[in-house]
CSV table of C-alpha atoms in Angstrom, one decimal:
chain,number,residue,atom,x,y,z
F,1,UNK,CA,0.0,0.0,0.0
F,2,UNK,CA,1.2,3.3,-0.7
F,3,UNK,CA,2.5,5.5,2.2
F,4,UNK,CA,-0.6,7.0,4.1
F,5,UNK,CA,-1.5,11.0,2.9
F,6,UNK,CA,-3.4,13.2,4.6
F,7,UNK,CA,-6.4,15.3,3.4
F,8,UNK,CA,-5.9,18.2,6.0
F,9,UNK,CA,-2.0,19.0,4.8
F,10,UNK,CA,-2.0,18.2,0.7
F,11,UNK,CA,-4.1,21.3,-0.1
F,12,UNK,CA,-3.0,23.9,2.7
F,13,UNK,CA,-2.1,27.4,3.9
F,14,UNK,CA,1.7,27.0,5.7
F,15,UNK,CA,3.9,28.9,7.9
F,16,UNK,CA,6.4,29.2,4.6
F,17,UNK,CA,3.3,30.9,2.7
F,18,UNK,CA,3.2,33.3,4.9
F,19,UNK,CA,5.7,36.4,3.9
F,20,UNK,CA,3.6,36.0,0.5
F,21,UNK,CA,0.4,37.6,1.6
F,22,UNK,CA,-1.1,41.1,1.4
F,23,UNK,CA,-1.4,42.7,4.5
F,24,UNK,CA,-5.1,42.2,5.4
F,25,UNK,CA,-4.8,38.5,4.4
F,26,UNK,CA,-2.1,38.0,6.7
F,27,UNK,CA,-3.8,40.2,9.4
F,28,UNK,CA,-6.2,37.3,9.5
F,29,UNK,CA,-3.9,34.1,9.1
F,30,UNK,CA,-2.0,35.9,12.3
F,31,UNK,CA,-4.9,36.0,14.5
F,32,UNK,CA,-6.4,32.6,13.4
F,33,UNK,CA,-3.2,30.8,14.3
F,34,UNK,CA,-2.9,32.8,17.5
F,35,UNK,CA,-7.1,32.2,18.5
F,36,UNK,CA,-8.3,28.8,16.7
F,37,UNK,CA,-5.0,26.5,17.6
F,38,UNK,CA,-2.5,24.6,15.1
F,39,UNK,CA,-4.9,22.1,14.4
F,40,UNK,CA,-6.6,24.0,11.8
F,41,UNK,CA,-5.9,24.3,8.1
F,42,UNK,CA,-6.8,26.5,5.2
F,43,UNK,CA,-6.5,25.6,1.4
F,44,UNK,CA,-4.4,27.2,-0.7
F,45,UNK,CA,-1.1,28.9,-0.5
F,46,UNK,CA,-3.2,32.5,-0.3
F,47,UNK,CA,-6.0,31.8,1.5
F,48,UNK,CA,-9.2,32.7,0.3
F,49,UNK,CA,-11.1,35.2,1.7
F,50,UNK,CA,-15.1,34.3,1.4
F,51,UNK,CA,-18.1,36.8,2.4
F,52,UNK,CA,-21.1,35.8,0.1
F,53,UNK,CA,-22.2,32.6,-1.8
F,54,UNK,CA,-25.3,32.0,-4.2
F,55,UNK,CA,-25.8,29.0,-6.1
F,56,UNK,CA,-22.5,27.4,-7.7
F,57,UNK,CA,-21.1,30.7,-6.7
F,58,UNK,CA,-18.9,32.3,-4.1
F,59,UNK,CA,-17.5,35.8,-3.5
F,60,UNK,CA,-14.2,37.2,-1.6
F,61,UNK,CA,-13.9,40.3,0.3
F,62,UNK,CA,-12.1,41.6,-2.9
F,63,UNK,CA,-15.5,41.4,-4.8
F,64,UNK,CA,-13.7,38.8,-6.9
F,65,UNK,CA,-16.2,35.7,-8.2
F,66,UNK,CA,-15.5,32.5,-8.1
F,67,UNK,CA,-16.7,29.1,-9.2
F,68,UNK,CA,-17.2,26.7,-6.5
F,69,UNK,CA,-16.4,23.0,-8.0
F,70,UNK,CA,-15.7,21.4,-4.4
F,71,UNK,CA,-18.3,22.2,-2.5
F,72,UNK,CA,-21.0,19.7,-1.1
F,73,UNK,CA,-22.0,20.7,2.1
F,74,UNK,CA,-24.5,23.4,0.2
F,75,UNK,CA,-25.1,20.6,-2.1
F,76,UNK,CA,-28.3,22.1,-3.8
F,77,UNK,CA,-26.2,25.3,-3.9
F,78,UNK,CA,-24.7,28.6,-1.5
F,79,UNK,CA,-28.0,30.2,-0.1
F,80,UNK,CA,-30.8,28.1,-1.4
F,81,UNK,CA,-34.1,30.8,-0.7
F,82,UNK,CA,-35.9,27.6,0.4
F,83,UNK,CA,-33.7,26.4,2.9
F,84,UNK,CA,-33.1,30.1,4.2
F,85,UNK,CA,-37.4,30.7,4.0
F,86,UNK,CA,-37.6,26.9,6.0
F,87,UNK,CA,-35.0,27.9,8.6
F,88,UNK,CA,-36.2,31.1,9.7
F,89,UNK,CA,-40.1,30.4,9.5
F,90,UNK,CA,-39.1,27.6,11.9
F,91,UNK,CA,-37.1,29.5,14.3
F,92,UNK,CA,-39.6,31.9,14.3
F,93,UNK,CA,-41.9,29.2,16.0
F,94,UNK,CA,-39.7,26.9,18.0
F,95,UNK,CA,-36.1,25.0,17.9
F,96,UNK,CA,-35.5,22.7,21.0
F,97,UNK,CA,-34.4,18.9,21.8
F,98,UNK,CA,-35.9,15.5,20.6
F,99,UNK,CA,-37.7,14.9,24.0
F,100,UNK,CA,-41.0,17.0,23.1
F,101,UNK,CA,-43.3,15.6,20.5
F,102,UNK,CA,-42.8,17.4,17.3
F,103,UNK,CA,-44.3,16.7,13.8
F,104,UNK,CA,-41.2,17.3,11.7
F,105,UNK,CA,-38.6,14.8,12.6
F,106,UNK,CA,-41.8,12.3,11.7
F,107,UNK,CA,-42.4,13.7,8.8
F,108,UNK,CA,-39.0,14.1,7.9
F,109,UNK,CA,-38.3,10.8,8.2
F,110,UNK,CA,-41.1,9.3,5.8
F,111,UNK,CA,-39.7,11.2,2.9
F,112,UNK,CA,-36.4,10.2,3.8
F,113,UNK,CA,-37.2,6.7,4.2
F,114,UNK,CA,-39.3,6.6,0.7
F,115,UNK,CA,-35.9,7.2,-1.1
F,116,UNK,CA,-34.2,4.2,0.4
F,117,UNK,CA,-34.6,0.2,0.2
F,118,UNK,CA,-38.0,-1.1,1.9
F,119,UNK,CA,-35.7,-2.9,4.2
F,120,UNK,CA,-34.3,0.5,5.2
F,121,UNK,CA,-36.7,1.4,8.1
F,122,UNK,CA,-35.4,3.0,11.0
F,123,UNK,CA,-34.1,6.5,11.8
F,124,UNK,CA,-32.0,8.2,13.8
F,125,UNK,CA,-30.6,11.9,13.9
F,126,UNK,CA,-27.5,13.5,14.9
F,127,UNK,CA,-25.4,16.8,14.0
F,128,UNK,CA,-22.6,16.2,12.0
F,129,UNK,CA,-21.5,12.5,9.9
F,130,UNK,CA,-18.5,12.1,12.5
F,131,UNK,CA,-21.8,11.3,14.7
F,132,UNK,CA,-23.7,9.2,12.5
F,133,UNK,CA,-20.5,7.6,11.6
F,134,UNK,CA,-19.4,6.5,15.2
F,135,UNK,CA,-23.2,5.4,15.9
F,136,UNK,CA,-22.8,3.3,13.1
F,137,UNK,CA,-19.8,1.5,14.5
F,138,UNK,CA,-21.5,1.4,17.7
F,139,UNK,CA,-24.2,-0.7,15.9
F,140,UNK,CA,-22.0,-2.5,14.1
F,141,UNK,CA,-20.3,-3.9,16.9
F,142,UNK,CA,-23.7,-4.7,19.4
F,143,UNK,CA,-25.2,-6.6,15.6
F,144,UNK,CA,-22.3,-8.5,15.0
F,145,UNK,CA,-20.9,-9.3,18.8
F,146,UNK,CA,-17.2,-8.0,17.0
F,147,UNK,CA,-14.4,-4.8,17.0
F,148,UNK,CA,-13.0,-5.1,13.7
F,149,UNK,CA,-14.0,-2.7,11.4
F,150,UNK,CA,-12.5,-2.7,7.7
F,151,UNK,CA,-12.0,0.7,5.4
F,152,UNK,CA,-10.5,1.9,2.4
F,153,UNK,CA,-6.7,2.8,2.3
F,154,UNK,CA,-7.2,6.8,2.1
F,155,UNK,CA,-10.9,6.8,3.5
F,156,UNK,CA,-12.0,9.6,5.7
F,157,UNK,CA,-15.2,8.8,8.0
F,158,UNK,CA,-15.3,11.6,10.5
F,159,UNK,CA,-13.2,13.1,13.8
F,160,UNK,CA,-14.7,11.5,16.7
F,161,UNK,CA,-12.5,8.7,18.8
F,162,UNK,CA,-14.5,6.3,16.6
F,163,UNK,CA,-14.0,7.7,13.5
F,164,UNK,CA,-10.4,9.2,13.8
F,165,UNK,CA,-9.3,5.5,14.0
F,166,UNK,CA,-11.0,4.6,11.0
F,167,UNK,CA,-10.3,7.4,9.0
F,168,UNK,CA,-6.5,6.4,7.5
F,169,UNK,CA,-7.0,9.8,5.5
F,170,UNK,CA,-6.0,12.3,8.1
F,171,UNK,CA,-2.5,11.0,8.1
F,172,UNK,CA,0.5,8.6,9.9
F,173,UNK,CA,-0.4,11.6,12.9
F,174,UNK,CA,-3.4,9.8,13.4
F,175,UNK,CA,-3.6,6.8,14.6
F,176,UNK,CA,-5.7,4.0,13.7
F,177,UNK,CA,-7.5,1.6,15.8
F,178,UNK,CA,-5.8,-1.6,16.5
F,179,UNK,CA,-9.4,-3.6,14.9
F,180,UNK,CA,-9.1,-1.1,12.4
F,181,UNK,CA,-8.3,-2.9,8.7
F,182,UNK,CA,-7.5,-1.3,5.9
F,183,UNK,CA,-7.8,-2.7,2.0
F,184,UNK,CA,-6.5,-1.3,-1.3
F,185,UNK,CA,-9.4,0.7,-3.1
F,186,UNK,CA,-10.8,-0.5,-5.9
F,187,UNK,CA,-9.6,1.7,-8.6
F,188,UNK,CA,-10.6,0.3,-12.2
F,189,UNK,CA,-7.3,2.7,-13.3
F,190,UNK,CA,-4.8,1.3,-11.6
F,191,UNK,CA,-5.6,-2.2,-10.5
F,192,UNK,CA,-4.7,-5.0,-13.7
F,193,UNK,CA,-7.5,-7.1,-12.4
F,194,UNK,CA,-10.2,-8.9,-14.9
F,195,UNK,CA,-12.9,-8.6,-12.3
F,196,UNK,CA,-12.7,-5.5,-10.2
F,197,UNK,CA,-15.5,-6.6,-7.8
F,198,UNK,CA,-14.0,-10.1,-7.5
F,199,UNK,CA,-10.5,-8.7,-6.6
F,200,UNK,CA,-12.0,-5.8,-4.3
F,201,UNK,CA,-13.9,-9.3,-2.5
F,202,UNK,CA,-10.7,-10.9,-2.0
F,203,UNK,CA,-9.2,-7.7,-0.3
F,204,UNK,CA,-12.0,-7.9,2.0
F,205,UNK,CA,-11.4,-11.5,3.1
F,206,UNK,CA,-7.6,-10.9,3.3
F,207,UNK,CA,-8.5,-8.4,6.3
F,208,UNK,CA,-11.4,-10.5,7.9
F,209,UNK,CA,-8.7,-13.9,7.8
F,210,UNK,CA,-6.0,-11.5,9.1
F,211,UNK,CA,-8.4,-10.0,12.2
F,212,UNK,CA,-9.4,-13.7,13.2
F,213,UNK,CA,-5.3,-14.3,12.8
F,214,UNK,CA,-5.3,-11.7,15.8
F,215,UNK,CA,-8.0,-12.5,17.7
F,216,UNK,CA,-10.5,-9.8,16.6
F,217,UNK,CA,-14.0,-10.6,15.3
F,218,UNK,CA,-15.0,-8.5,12.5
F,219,UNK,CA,-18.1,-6.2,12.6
F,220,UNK,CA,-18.2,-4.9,9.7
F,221,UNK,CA,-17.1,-2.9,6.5
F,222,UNK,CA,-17.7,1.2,6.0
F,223,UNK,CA,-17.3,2.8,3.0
F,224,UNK,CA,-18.1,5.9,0.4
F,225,UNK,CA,-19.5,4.3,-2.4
F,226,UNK,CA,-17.9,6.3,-4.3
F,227,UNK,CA,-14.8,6.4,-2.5
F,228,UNK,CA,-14.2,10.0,-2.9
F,229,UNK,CA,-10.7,10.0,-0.3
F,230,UNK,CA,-9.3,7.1,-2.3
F,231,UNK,CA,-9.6,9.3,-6.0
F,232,UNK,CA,-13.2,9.1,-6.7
F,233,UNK,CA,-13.3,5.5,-7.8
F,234,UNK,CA,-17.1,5.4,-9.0
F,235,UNK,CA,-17.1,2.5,-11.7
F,236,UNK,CA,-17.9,-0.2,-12.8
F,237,UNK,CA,-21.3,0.1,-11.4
F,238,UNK,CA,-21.7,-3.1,-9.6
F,239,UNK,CA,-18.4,-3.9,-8.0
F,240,UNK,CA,-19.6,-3.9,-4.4
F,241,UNK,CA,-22.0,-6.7,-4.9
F,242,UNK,CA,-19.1,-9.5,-4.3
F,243,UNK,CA,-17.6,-7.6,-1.8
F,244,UNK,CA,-21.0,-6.9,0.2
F,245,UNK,CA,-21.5,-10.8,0.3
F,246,UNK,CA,-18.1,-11.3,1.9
F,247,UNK,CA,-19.5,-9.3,4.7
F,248,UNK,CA,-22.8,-10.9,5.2
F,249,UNK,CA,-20.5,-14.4,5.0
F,250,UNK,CA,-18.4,-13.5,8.0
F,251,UNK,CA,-21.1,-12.0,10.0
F,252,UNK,CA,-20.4,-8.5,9.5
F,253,UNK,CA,-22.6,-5.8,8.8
F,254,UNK,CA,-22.3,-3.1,5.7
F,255,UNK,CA,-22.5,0.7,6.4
F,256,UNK,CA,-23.1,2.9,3.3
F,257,UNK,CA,-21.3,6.3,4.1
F,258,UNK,CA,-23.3,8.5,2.1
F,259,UNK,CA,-21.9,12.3,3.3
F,260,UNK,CA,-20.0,12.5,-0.2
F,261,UNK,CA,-22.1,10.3,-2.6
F,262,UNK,CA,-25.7,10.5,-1.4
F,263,UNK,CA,-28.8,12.9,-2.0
F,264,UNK,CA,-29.0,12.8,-5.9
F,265,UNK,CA,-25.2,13.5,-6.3
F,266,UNK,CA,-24.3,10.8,-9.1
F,267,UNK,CA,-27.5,11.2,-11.2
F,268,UNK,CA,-27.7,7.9,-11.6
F,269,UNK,CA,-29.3,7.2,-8.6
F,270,UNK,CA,-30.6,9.4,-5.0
F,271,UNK,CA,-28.0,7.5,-3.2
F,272,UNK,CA,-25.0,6.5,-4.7
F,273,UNK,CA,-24.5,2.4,-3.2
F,274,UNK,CA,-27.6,1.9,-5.2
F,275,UNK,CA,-25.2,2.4,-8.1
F,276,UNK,CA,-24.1,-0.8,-7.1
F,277,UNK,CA,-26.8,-2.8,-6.7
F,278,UNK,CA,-26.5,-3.7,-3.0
F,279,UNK,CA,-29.0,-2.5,0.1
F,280,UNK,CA,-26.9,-1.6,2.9
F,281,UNK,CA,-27.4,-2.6,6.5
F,282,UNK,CA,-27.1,1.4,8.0
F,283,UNK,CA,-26.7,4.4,5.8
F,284,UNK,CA,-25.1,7.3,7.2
F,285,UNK,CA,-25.2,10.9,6.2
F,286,UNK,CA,-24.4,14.4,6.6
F,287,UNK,CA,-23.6,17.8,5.3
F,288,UNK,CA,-25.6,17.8,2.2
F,289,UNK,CA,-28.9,16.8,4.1
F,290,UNK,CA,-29.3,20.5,5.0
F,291,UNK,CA,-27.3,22.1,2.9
F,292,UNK,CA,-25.2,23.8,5.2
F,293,UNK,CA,-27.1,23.7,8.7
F,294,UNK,CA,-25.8,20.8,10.9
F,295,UNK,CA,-27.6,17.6,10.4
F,296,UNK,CA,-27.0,14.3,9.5
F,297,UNK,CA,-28.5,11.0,10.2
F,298,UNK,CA,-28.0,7.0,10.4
F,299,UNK,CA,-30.8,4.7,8.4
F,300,UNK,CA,-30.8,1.1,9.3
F,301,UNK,CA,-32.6,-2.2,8.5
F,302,UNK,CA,-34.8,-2.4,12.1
F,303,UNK,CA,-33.5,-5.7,12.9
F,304,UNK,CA,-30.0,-4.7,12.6
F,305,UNK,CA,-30.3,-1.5,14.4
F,306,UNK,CA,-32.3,-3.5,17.3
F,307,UNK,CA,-29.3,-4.8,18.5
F,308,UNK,CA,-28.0,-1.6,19.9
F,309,UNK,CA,-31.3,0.4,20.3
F,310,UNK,CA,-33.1,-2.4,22.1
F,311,UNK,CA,-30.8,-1.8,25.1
F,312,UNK,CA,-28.8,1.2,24.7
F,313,UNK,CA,-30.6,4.9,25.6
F,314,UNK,CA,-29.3,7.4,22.8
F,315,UNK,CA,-29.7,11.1,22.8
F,316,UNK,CA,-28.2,14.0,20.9
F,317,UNK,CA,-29.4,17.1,22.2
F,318,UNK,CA,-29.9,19.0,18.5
F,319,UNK,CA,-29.8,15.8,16.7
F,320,UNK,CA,-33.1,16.2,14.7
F,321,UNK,CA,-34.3,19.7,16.3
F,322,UNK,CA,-37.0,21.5,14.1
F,323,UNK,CA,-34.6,23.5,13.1
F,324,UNK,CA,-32.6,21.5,11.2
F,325,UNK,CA,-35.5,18.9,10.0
F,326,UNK,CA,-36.7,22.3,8.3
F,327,UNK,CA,-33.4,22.8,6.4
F,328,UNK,CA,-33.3,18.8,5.4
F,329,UNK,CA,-37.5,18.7,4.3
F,330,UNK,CA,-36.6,21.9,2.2
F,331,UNK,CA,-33.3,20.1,0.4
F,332,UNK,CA,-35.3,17.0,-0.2
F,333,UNK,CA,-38.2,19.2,-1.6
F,334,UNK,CA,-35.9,21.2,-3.9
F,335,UNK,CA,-34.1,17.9,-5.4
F,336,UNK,CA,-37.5,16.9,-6.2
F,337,UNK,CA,-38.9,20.0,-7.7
F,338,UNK,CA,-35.7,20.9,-9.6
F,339,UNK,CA,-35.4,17.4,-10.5
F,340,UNK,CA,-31.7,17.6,-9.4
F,341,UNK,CA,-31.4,13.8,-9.7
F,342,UNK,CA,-31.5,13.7,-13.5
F,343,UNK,CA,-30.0,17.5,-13.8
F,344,UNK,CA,-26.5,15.5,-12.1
F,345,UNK,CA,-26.9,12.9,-14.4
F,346,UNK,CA,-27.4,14.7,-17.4
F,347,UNK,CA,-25.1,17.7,-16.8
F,348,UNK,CA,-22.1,15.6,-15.0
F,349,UNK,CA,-22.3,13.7,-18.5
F,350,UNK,CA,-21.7,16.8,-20.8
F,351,UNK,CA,-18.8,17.9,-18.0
F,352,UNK,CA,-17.3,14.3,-17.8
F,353,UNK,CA,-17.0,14.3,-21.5
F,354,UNK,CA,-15.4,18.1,-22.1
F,355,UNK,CA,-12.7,16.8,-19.5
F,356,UNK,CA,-12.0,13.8,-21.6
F,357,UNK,CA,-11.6,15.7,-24.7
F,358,UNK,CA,-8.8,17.6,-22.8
F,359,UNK,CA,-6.6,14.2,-22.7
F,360,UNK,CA,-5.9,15.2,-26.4
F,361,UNK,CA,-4.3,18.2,-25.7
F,362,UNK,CA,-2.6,17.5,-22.2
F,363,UNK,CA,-1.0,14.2,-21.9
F,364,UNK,CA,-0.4,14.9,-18.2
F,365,UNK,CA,-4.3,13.7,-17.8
F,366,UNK,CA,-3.9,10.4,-16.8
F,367,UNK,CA,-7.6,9.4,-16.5
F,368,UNK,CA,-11.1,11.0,-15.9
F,369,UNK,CA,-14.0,9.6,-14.2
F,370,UNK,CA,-17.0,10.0,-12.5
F,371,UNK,CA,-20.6,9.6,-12.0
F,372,UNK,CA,-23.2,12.7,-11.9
F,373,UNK,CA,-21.4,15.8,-10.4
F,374,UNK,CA,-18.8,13.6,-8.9
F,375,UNK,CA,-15.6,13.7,-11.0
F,376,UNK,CA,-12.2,12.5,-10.7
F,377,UNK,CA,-9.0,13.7,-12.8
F,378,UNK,CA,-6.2,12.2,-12.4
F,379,UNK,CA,-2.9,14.1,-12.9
F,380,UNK,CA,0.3,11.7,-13.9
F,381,UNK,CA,3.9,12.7,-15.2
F,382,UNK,CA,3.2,9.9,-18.1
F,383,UNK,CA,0.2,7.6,-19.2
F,384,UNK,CA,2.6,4.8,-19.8
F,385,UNK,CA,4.0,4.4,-16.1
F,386,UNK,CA,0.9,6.2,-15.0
F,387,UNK,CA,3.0,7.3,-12.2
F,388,UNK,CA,1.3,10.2,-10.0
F,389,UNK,CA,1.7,13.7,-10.0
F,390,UNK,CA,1.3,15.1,-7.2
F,391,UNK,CA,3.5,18.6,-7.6
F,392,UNK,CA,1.2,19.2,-10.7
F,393,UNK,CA,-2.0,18.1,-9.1
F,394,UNK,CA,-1.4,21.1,-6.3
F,395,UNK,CA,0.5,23.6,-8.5
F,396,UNK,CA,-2.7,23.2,-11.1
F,397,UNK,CA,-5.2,23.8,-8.2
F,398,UNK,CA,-3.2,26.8,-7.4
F,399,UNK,CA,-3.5,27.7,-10.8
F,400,UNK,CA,-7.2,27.3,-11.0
F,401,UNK,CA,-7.8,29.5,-7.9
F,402,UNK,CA,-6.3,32.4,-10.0
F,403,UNK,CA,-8.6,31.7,-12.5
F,404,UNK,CA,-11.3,31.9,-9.9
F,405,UNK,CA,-11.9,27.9,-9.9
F,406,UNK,CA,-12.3,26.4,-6.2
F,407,UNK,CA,-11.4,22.7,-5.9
F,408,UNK,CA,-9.2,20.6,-4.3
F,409,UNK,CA,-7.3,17.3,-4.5
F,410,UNK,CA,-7.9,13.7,-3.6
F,411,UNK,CA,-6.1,10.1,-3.2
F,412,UNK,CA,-3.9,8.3,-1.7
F,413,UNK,CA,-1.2,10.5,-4.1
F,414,UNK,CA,-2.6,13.9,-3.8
F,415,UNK,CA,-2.9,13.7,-7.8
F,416,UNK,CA,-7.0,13.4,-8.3
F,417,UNK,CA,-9.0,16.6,-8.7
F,418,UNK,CA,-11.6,16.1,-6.6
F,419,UNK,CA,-14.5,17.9,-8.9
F,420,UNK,CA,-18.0,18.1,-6.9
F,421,UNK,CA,-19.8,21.5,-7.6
F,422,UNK,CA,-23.2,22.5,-5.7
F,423,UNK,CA,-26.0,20.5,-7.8
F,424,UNK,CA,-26.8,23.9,-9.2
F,425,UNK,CA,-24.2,24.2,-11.3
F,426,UNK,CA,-24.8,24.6,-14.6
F,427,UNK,CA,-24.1,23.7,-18.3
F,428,UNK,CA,-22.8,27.3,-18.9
F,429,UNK,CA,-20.0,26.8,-16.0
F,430,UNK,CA,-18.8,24.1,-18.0
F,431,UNK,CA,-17.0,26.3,-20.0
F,432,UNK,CA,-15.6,28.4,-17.1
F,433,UNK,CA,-14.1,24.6,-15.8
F,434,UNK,CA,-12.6,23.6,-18.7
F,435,UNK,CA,-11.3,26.7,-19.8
F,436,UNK,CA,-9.5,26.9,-16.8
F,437,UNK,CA,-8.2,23.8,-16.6
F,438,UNK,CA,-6.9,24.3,-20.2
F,439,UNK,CA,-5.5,27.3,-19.5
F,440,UNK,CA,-4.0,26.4,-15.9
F,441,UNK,CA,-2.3,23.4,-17.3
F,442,UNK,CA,-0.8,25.2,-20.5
F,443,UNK,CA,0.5,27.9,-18.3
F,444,UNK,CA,2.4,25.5,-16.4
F,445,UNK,CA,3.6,23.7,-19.4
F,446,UNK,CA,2.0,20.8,-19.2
């Protein structure tokens, strides 16, 4: 496996960036080191400096506008008017706890559950995906009677205790669990395997043999279906199915991490392991349930979820507060009425193929991939070796930000564009994308 990277330092703001600033710029990195800790990062060598967002678009203090192509916690786009109307009409009325009786979390919940698999029929609210992330573990382990929990090499599942130790992403300072596992991801680019989802099933086994090896009984396997840390590795559709049974074999449970892939994202279905053909034991999900106010949840077959429910007492004090089941009914509401589903598929399909055409003209574009809004591109110093480049992949995002084109990178290399606009962008911002990337990569002679 390749040396573990980290998604907090790839694409940051350092010390060294510093004496390149204007003053007002560096007023604020000053005081944000001095205030908020070391623990914090920024992206990009110059910081940017945000103060307004609408749509697929964001502002800096400069007036400068910019073209938001990472952003998915305002995943139907910056300022939706019908999330801002829901929010304040229901603060208006009342925001407290999950002990009262309310109508909306119940509500809530039946739309949410009509977009998932009948045997998905239980729900459960929290504030942010680390939460519904470590619940899920939780249930994982009281289902299964195990510890071990298996992940992809660079996945990132949230920053709780939990979490943190399944989440090989935020780097070798991070330690992972010791019934943490971790297997290769299945990316169709660079694995020589005839049958991706047959390999990917063998990976999976490897671990679950190797816990038993130690004395550990595995609970189960978590994953991004589109495994968005490891490059955005979306296809074929289908490759989970062998991998999924695996886990049912050996008495583990599957959890469907849906922060990144879920909520209409790759167009070809609302949540993206239904890509694959495969009905997950829990779903979990976060950011872009309310598009920016903090919610997420954890869906779960009843008998599965029984295990830990049936004799645990859980509360989360905001989890599910009118307030934020507001902000989720409005984004579910406007992916219906704007038919965002099909507006991923169909414009992520016109943006996937104006990136491939630029593999003519750049052979520094090792691949491109995706599904809906969700696009990898993946920057190599030749096609031949496909060896990564990961000086490019950060001097080109660098470049883009000049250009006023906000995105970041991705994978275990640091060479995958991570390309995931608000669902509101637009077939005339394809353009804007392209031509920058052109332009970026010509500039630095690639």
């Amino acid at each position: 496996m390749a040396t573990r990277s980290t998604i907090m330092d790839t694409n940051s703001f350092r010390a060294e960036h510093a004496d390149g600033l204007d003053a007002a710029t560096r007023r604020l990195t000053d005081k944000r080191s001095k205030v908020l800790g070391e623990s914090y990062r920024l992206f990009y060598r110059k910081p940017v400096h945000l103060v307004r967002g609408e749509g697929q678009y964001l502002w800096d203090a400069a007036g400068e506008k910019y073209l938001d192509v990472y952003n998915n916690v305002a995943s139907i786009g910056h300022c939706h008017p019908a999330v801002i109307d829901a929010v304040t009409q229901q603060m208006k009325m009342l925001n407290t706890h999950t002990r009262y009786l309310h109508e909306r979390i119940l509500d809530y919940t039946d739309e949410l559950l009509a977009t998932t698999p009948e045997a998905i029929d239980r729900a459960m609210y929290m504030c942010t995906g680390s939460e519904a992330n470590d619940l899920a573990i939780r249930v994982a382990r009281a289902f299964s009677g195990g510890t071990g929990i298996i992940v992809s090499q660079e996945a990132y599942h949230g920053t709780s205790e939990l979490t943190s130790g399944a989440s090989p992403a935020l780097g070798s300072g991070q330690p992972l669990a010791a019934t943490t596992r971790l297997v290769p991801p299945p990316d169709a680019y660079r694995v020589d395997a005839p049958d991706l989802g047959e390999w990917f099933a063998g990976q999976i086994q490897q671990q679950i043999d190797d816990m038993k090896a130690h004395g550990i009984k595995f609970a189960g396997f978590l994953a991004d279906s589109i495994f968005s840390s490891d490059g955005v590795l979306p296809n074929p559709p289908g490759f989970l199915q062998k991998a999924i049974e695996v886990v049912h074999a050996n008495g583990g449970i599957f959890i469907a991490d849906e922060v990144q892939p879920g909520f209409a994202r790759t167009g070809d279905a609302f949540w993206g392991f239904a890509r694959h053909g495969v009905v997950p034991d829990v779903i979990t999900t976060g950011k872009p349930m309310g598009n920016g106010i903090p919610v997420s949840g954890l869906l779960a077959k009843s008998e599965v979820l029984a295990a830990f429910s049936d004799s645990i007492p859980y509360f989360n004090t905001f989890g599910g507060n009118p307030v934020a089941m507001a902000a989720a009914q409005a984004v579910l509401t406007v992916i219906k009425e704007e038919q965002l589903q099909a507006h991923s598929q169909k414009v992520g399909a016109q943006l996937l193929a104006e990136l491939q055409t630029l593999m003519a003209r750049h052979d520094c574009i090792g691949d491109v991939r995706g599904a809906g809004l969700f696009i990898g591109f993946e920057l190599v110093r030749d096609r031949h070796s496909k060896t990564p480049d990961k000086t490019l992949a950060l001097d080109l995002i660098e470049k883009l930000r000049e250009h006023r084109v906000l995105t970041s990178v991705a994978g275990p290399y640091g060479n995958v564009l991570k390309l995931r606009p608000p669902l509101a962008f637009q077939p005339a911002d394809i353009d804007w994308l392209v031509g920058a990337l052109d332009r970026s990569l010509t500039e630095l002679g690639r």
